[in-house]
Coordinates of C-alpha atoms and ligand atoms in Angstrom, one line a residue:
M102 CA 22.5 -45.6 -3.0
L103 CA 26.0 -44.8 -3.5
E104 CA 27.1 -41.3 -3.0
S105 CA 28.7 -41.3 -6.4
E106 CA 25.4 -42.6 -8.1
K107 CA 23.4 -39.9 -6.4
Y108 CA 25.7 -37.2 -7.6
K109 CA 25.7 -38.6 -11.2
K110 CA 21.8 -38.6 -11.1
M111 CA 21.9 -34.9 -9.9
Q112 CA 24.3 -34.1 -12.7
N113 CA 22.0 -35.7 -15.3
M114 CA 19.0 -33.7 -13.9
K115 CA 21.0 -30.5 -14.3
C116 CA 21.8 -31.4 -17.7
Y117 CA 18.1 -32.0 -18.8
A118 CA 17.1 -28.7 -17.2
Y119 CA 19.8 -26.9 -19.3
I120 CA 18.4 -28.5 -22.4
V121 CA 14.9 -27.8 -21.6
A122 CA 15.7 -24.1 -20.7
G123 CA 17.7 -23.9 -24.0
V124 CA 14.8 -25.1 -26.1
V125 CA 12.3 -22.8 -24.4
F126 CA 14.7 -19.9 -24.9
Q127 CA 15.2 -20.8 -28.6
T128 CA 11.3 -21.0 -29.1
I129 CA 10.8 -17.6 -27.5
I130 CA 13.5 -16.1 -29.9
I131 CA 11.9 -17.7 -32.9
L132 CA 8.4 -16.6 -31.8
V133 CA 9.5 -13.0 -31.3
F134 CA 11.2 -13.1 -34.7
A135 CA 8.1 -14.5 -36.3
L136 CA 5.8 -12.1 -34.7
T137 CA 7.9 -9.0 -35.5
V138 CA 10.5 -9.3 -38.4
M139 CA 8.7 -11.9 -40.4
R140 CA 5.2 -10.6 -40.1
I141 CA 4.3 -9.0 -43.3
K142 CA 2.2 -6.0 -42.9
T143 CA 0.2 -4.0 -45.5
P144 CA 1.9 -0.8 -46.5
R145 CA -0.1 2.4 -46.0
V146 CA -0.6 4.9 -48.9
R147 CA -1.8 8.5 -48.3
V148 CA -1.8 12.0 -49.7
R149 CA 0.4 14.2 -47.7
S150 CA -0.2 17.4 -49.3
V151 CA -1.7 18.9 -52.2
T152 CA -1.1 22.1 -54.3
V153 CA -3.9 23.5 -56.5
Q154 CA -3.0 25.1 -59.8
N155 CA -5.0 26.7 -62.6
L156 CA -8.4 26.6 -60.8
N157 CA -11.4 27.6 -62.9
Y158 CA -14.9 27.4 -61.9
N159 CA -18.5 28.8 -62.4
A160 CA -21.5 27.9 -60.2
S161 CA -24.0 29.5 -62.5
G162 CA -25.1 28.2 -65.9
A163 CA -23.9 24.7 -66.4
P164 CA -21.8 24.4 -63.2
H165 CA -18.3 23.2 -63.7
F166 CA -14.7 23.3 -62.4
N167 CA -11.3 22.4 -63.6
M168 CA -7.8 22.5 -62.1
T169 CA -4.5 20.8 -61.7
L170 CA -3.8 19.1 -58.4
I171 CA -0.2 18.4 -57.6
M172 CA -0.3 15.6 -55.0
E173 CA 2.4 14.3 -52.7
I174 CA 1.7 10.7 -52.2
A175 CA 3.7 8.8 -49.6
V176 CA 3.9 4.9 -49.3
K177 CA 4.8 4.0 -45.9
N178 CA 6.5 0.5 -45.7
T179 CA 7.0 -0.7 -42.0
N180 CA 8.3 -4.2 -43.2
F181 CA 11.9 -5.4 -42.8
G182 CA 11.9 -5.8 -46.5
H183 CA 11.1 -3.7 -49.5
F184 CA 7.7 -3.2 -51.1
R185 CA 7.8 -3.1 -54.9
F186 CA 4.5 -1.8 -56.5
E187 CA 3.3 -1.7 -60.0
N188 CA 2.0 1.2 -62.1
T189 CA -1.3 2.4 -60.7
T190 CA -4.0 5.0 -61.5
A191 CA -5.2 7.2 -58.7
N192 CA -8.8 8.2 -59.2
I193 CA -10.1 11.6 -58.1
T194 CA -13.7 11.7 -57.7
F195 CA -16.5 14.1 -57.1
G196 CA -19.4 12.2 -55.6
S197 CA -19.2 9.0 -57.4
V198 CA -17.9 10.5 -60.7
V199 CA -14.2 10.2 -61.7
V200 CA -13.1 13.7 -62.5
G201 CA -9.3 13.2 -62.9
R202 CA -6.7 10.4 -63.1
G203 CA -3.1 10.5 -61.9
E204 CA -0.4 8.0 -62.9
I205 CA 1.5 6.6 -60.1
I206 CA 4.6 5.1 -61.7
K207 CA 5.9 1.7 -60.4
S208 CA 8.6 2.0 -57.8
R209 CA 9.6 0.6 -54.4
A210 CA 9.6 1.6 -50.9
R211 CA 12.8 0.4 -49.1
A212 CA 12.6 -1.5 -45.8
R213 CA 11.1 0.5 -43.0
K214 CA 11.1 3.7 -45.1
T215 CA 8.5 6.0 -46.7
K216 CA 8.6 6.5 -50.5
R217 CA 7.3 10.0 -51.5
M218 CA 6.1 10.8 -55.1
N219 CA 4.7 13.8 -56.9
V220 CA 1.7 13.1 -58.9
A221 CA 0.0 15.8 -61.1
V222 CA -3.7 15.2 -62.0
D223 CA -5.7 17.4 -64.3
I224 CA -9.2 17.6 -63.1
V225 CA -12.3 18.4 -65.3
S226 CA -15.7 18.1 -64.1
S227 CA -17.4 15.9 -66.6
S228 CA -20.8 16.6 -68.3
A229 CA -22.2 13.6 -66.3
I230 CA -21.9 16.0 -63.2
S231 CA -23.0 19.3 -64.9
D232 CA -26.2 17.5 -66.2
G233 CA -27.5 16.5 -62.8
N234 CA -26.0 19.8 -61.5
D235 CA -27.9 20.8 -58.4
E236 CA -25.4 19.2 -56.0
L237 CA -22.4 20.8 -57.8
R238 CA -24.1 24.2 -58.0
T239 CA -24.7 24.1 -54.3
E240 CA -21.2 22.9 -53.5
L241 CA -19.6 25.5 -55.7
S242 CA -21.7 28.4 -54.3
S243 CA -20.6 27.5 -50.7
G244 CA -17.1 28.3 -51.8
T245 CA -15.5 24.8 -51.2
L246 CA -15.2 21.5 -53.2
R247 CA -15.0 18.3 -51.7
L248 CA -13.1 15.6 -53.7
A249 CA -11.8 12.1 -53.0
G250 CA -8.6 10.3 -54.0
V251 CA -8.4 6.5 -54.3
A252 CA -5.8 4.2 -55.5
R253 CA -4.9 0.5 -55.2
L254 CA -1.2 -0.2 -55.1
R255 CA -0.6 -3.8 -56.0
G256 CA 3.0 -5.0 -55.2
K257 CA 5.1 -7.6 -53.3
V258 CA 7.0 -7.3 -50.0
T259 CA 10.3 -9.3 -50.1
L260 CA 11.9 -10.3 -46.9
M261 CA 15.5 -11.4 -46.9
K262 CA 15.7 -11.6 -50.6
M263 CA 13.5 -14.8 -50.8
M264 CA 10.2 -14.6 -49.0
K265 CA 7.7 -12.8 -51.2
K266 CA 4.2 -11.9 -50.4
S267 CA 1.7 -10.1 -52.5
K268 CA 0.1 -7.0 -50.7
T269 CA -2.2 -4.4 -51.9
A270 CA -1.9 -0.9 -50.2
E271 CA -5.1 1.1 -50.5
M272 CA -5.2 4.8 -50.5
N273 CA -8.7 6.6 -49.5
C274 CA -8.5 10.2 -49.0
T275 CA -10.9 13.0 -48.9
M276 CA -10.0 16.8 -49.4
T277 CA -11.6 20.0 -49.5
V278 CA -10.4 22.7 -51.9
N279 CA -11.3 26.3 -50.9
L280 CA -12.2 27.9 -54.1
S281 CA -11.3 31.4 -53.2
S282 CA -8.0 31.0 -51.7
H283 CA -7.1 28.0 -53.9
A284 CA -5.8 26.2 -50.9
L285 CA -6.4 22.8 -49.5
Q286 CA -8.5 23.1 -46.5
D287 CA -8.8 19.5 -45.3
L288 CA -7.1 16.4 -46.0
D289 CA -8.1 13.1 -44.4
C290 CA -7.0 9.8 -45.1
E291 CA -8.1 6.4 -43.8
Ligands
NAG523 C1 -11.7 25.3 -67.6 O1 -12.8 26.0 -67.3 C2 -12.7 27.3 -68.1 C3 -13.9 28.2 -67.7 O2 -14.2 28.1 -66.3 C4 -12.7 27.0 -69.4 O3 -12.5 28.3 -70.1 C5 -11.5 26.3 -69.7 O4 -11.4 25.7 -71.2 C6 -11.5 24.8 -69.1 N1 -10.4 24.1 -69.2 C7 -10.4 23.0 -69.4 C8 -9.1 22.1 -69.7 O5 -11.4 22.2 -69.5
NAG524 C1 -20.6 32.0 -65.2 O1 -21.5 31.5 -66.1 C2 -22.6 32.5 -66.3 C3 -23.9 31.9 -66.9 O2 -23.4 31.0 -67.9 C4 -22.0 33.6 -67.2 O3 -22.9 34.7 -67.3 C5 -20.8 34.1 -66.4 O4 -20.1 35.2 -67.2 C6 -19.8 33.1 -66.0 N1 -18.7 33.6 -65.2 C7 -17.4 33.4 -65.4 C8 -16.4 34.0 -64.5 O5 -17.1 32.8 -66.4
NAG525 C1 4.7 2.0 -66.3 O1 4.6 3.3 -66.6 C2 5.7 3.9 -67.2 C3 5.5 5.4 -67.5 O2 4.2 5.6 -67.8 C4 5.8 3.2 -68.6 O3 6.9 3.6 -69.4 C5 5.9 1.6 -68.4 O4 6.0 0.9 -69.6 C6 4.7 1.1 -67.5 N1 5.0 -0.3 -67.2 C7 4.0 -1.2 -67.2 C8 4.4 -2.5 -66.8 O5 2.9 -0.9 -67.6
NAG526 C1 -11.3 30.0 -47.9 O1 -10.2 30.6 -47.3 C2 -10.3 31.9 -46.9 C3 -8.8 32.5 -46.7 O2 -8.1 31.5 -45.9 C4 -11.3 32.0 -45.8 O3 -11.4 33.3 -45.3 C5 -12.7 31.5 -46.1 O4 -13.5 31.4 -45.0 C6 -12.6 30.0 -46.7 N1 -13.8 29.6 -47.2 C7 -14.5 28.7 -46.8 C8 -15.8 28.5 -47.4 O5 -14.2 28.1 -45.8
NAG527 C1 -10.6 4.1 -61.1 O1 -11.7 4.2 -62.1 C2 -11.8 3.0 -62.9 C3 -12.9 3.3 -63.9 O2 -13.2 4.7 -64.2 C4 -12.1 1.9 -62.2 O3 -12.1 0.7 -63.0 C5 -11.0 1.7 -61.1 O4 -11.4 0.5 -60.4 C6 -11.1 2.9 -60.2 N1 -9.9 2.6 -59.2 C7 -10.1 2.6 -57.8 C8 -9.0 2.5 -57.0 O5 -11.2 2.7 -57.5
NAG528 C1 -13.3 5.4 -48.5 O1 -13.8 5.6 -47.2 C2 -15.1 6.1 -47.0 C3 -15.3 6.4 -45.5 O2 -14.4 7.2 -44.9 C4 -15.9 5.0 -47.5 O3 -17.3 5.4 -47.5 C5 -15.6 4.7 -49.0 O4 -16.3 3.6 -49.4 C6 -14.2 4.3 -49.1 N1 -13.8 4.2 -50.5 C7 -13.1 3.2 -50.9 C8 -12.8 2.9 -52.4 O5 -12.6 2.3 -50.1

């Protein structure tokens, strides 16, 4: 083989190596992009704080309670595009009974931002609870009241103004109201 042919072959090999390396590099970039920026995650919704107002209750007779809860709700969107959600009702429950509903007005959480909203909910224990009242009587006598707050925020995440994906963010929180201090004692969200 001539020296010049050998040289040419080596140059070709080098060229192929560069192409392969280039393709591998691009694939890695695309993969990283797909796994981070393009991966659409379900936003998280939680109750961040609660203020208790106008609390009334009586553990004797037909046990009952009523109050207004001012809840700060946070929608955390970790996507690289905004999350727009529809009007939603948040249910406040005692046991399995709904004792109040809060309106979450449609809005959007910007890319990689947390949207905070204040939602006021009037809580009234229904006759459905007072009728089978032993559980409620015990609970009110203990000085605390355990409530749960659930909501399902249906919406869409939009990436780069064109890629849209429906996502439903679920809120599921439990809270304990201290009946004597009117303060919230525990607040846990899934
Ligand atoms: C709340 O309960 C009190 C008694 O504890 C009662 O007088 C009042 O009418 C109730 N309010 C509502 C909105 O049900
Ligand atoms: C609670 O109910 C009992 C029995 O119905 C009643 O005698 C009492 O006055 C009530 N207490 C308050 C603070 O309303
Ligand atoms: C969402 O709620 C707001 C305020 O209650 C209301 O004005 C609007 O019509 C609702 N939108 C839809 C689509 O229901
Ligand atoms: C309610 O709060 C008061 C004051 O912070 C506290 O002394 C009391 O123990 C609490 N009640 C219950 C049942 O935890
Ligand atoms: C809220 O309660 C209504 C009926 O009372 C029910 O249809 C709805 O599914 C509940 N929402 C959630 C998020 O559980
Ligand atoms: C909320 O979470 C509790 C457990 O933490 C679970 O038992 C309950 O079914 C959940 N509720 C909803 C509506 O997902």
